[in-house]
Amino acid sequence: MFGPTADATLEVPERYFTLESYDGGTARWCPGCGDFAILSAVQRICRDQQVPPERLAMVSGIGCSSRFPHYMHAYGFHGLHGRALPVACGIKARRPDLTVWVATGDGDCCSIGAGHWLHAARYNMDMVVMIFDNSVYGLTKKQSSPTTPLGMSTNTHPQGALLPPLNVAETTLGFPNVSFVARTLDWNPGHLYQTLVTAAKHKGTSFVHILQRCPTYTPDVFEDLRRDPERILLLTHPEGVPAEEVAVKQYRNRLEHDPRDLAEARRLAGGHGEKMAIGLLYRNPDAPRYDNQSKVGLGKSREEKLAAIERELDRFVI
Ligand code: SF4
């Protein structure tokens, strides 16, 4: 016999969100771009956690990754270059009930936005910050970014990038009051998904450094990592990113790493031993959060606040 038995009760929730509930405009990244995998992972998380689209705010700056809000059915703010983080902090300050995600890139966040990057870590407001690292400015067609490998030819440095690249995860781990740093790869959907789920659960600013393929301008930059799983070091820990066996069994190099150990997190993020560590590098659930502190407010009623403003203004009456 097929179908529910006669005495079964079928509870249908008033609203149920499917993956399509989070579909925005048609994504117009280049074929094979790693951004598609990240978009799919975020939509899957929203569906799995049943986040109502009207409770979701996607914020970005400028760049290929920053087109993200257009492709999600949610509140979106496609901001100015490097300015995603202060916008996201402002949203979180006024609407703490919203789930806030930030999509930014190595060019957007780590160059013109670097000051905001540091202070967002220090403010530690509750949001997920995805740093899409493709080692180049893709939207403006292959200029050197802060993470371009030394010697790689770009349109701004045809003879090869002149400076050693900045390490996104290692740099973030140097910021005051940083509370969460993880690293993942766009070409392993299971690890990408689990890392973002772990980030979304953390209460504070969760920075996720995502190695993101750009087949148009930096097709070779992650190829050795992609082809040779021996170069990956999978970080494991009961409090870290859950290792989905199917997704990560190709990574045989594993290390039990306690995410409370900041010094070891920095060492691992720096790539010592020439392996690329992926997983949860650092987490401090006790780091103070600006949104927690500021929502306490002044403890005064609206009328008392208005009266105080009037008193202040009266001081300037001529
Ligand atoms: Fe993706 Fe690179 Fe194309 Fe930008 S230029 S959409 S990062 S493949």
Coordinates of N, CA and C and ligand atoms in Angstrom, one line a residue, residues 28-36 63-65 134 136-139 141 212-218, ligand 1:
R28 N 25.0 35.7 -13.5 CA 25.7 35.9 -14.8 C 27.2 35.9 -14.5
W29 N 27.7 35.0 -13.8 CA 29.1 34.8 -13.7 C 29.6 34.0 -14.9
C30 N 30.9 33.9 -15.1 CA 31.4 33.2 -16.3 C 31.2 31.7 -16.0
P31 N 31.0 30.9 -17.1 CA 30.9 29.5 -16.9 C 32.1 28.9 -16.2
G32 N 31.8 28.0 -15.2 CA 32.8 27.4 -14.4 C 33.3 28.2 -13.2
C33 N 32.8 29.4 -13.1 CA 33.2 30.3 -11.9 C 32.8 29.6 -10.6
G34 N 33.7 29.7 -9.6 CA 33.5 29.1 -8.3 C 32.4 29.8 -7.6
D35 N 32.0 31.0 -8.0 CA 30.9 31.7 -7.3 C 29.6 30.9 -7.3
F36 N 29.4 30.2 -8.3 CA 28.1 29.4 -8.4 C 28.0 28.4 -7.3
G63 N 32.7 44.0 -7.2 CA 33.5 42.9 -7.7 C 32.6 41.8 -8.2
C64 N 33.2 40.7 -8.7 CA 32.4 39.6 -9.2 C 31.6 39.0 -8.1
S65 N 32.2 38.8 -7.0 CA 31.5 38.1 -5.8 C 30.4 39.0 -5.3
N134 N 40.0 34.9 -5.3 CA 40.3 34.3 -6.6 C 41.7 34.9 -7.1
V136 N 42.7 37.8 -7.8 CA 42.7 38.8 -8.9 C 41.5 39.7 -8.8
Y137 N 41.6 40.9 -9.5 CA 40.4 41.7 -9.7 C 39.7 41.2 -10.9
G138 N 38.6 40.4 -10.8 CA 38.0 39.8 -12.0 C 37.1 40.7 -12.7
L139 N 36.3 41.5 -12.0 CA 35.3 42.3 -12.6 C 35.9 43.4 -13.5
K141 N 38.8 43.0 -14.9 CA 39.6 42.3 -16.0 C 41.1 42.1 -15.7
Q212 N 38.5 30.5 -4.3 CA 37.5 30.5 -5.3 C 38.1 30.5 -6.7
R213 N 37.7 29.6 -7.5 CA 38.3 29.5 -8.9 C 37.7 30.6 -9.8
C214 N 38.6 31.2 -10.6 CA 38.3 32.1 -11.6 C 38.9 31.6 -12.9
P215 N 38.1 30.7 -13.6 CA 38.6 30.1 -14.8 C 38.9 31.2 -15.9
T216 N 38.4 32.4 -15.8 CA 38.6 33.4 -16.9 C 40.0 34.0 -16.7
Y217 N 40.4 34.4 -15.5 CA 41.6 35.2 -15.3 C 42.7 34.5 -14.5
T218 N 42.3 33.6 -13.6 CA 43.4 32.9 -12.9 C 43.1 31.4 -12.9
Ligands
SF4_1 FE1 34.1 34.4 -11.9 FE2 36.4 35.2 -12.8 FE3 34.3 35.4 -14.4 FE4 34.6 37.0 -12.3 S1 35.9 37.0 -14.1 S2 32.7 35.9 -12.9 S3 35.5 35.6 -10.7 S4 35.2 33.5 -13.6

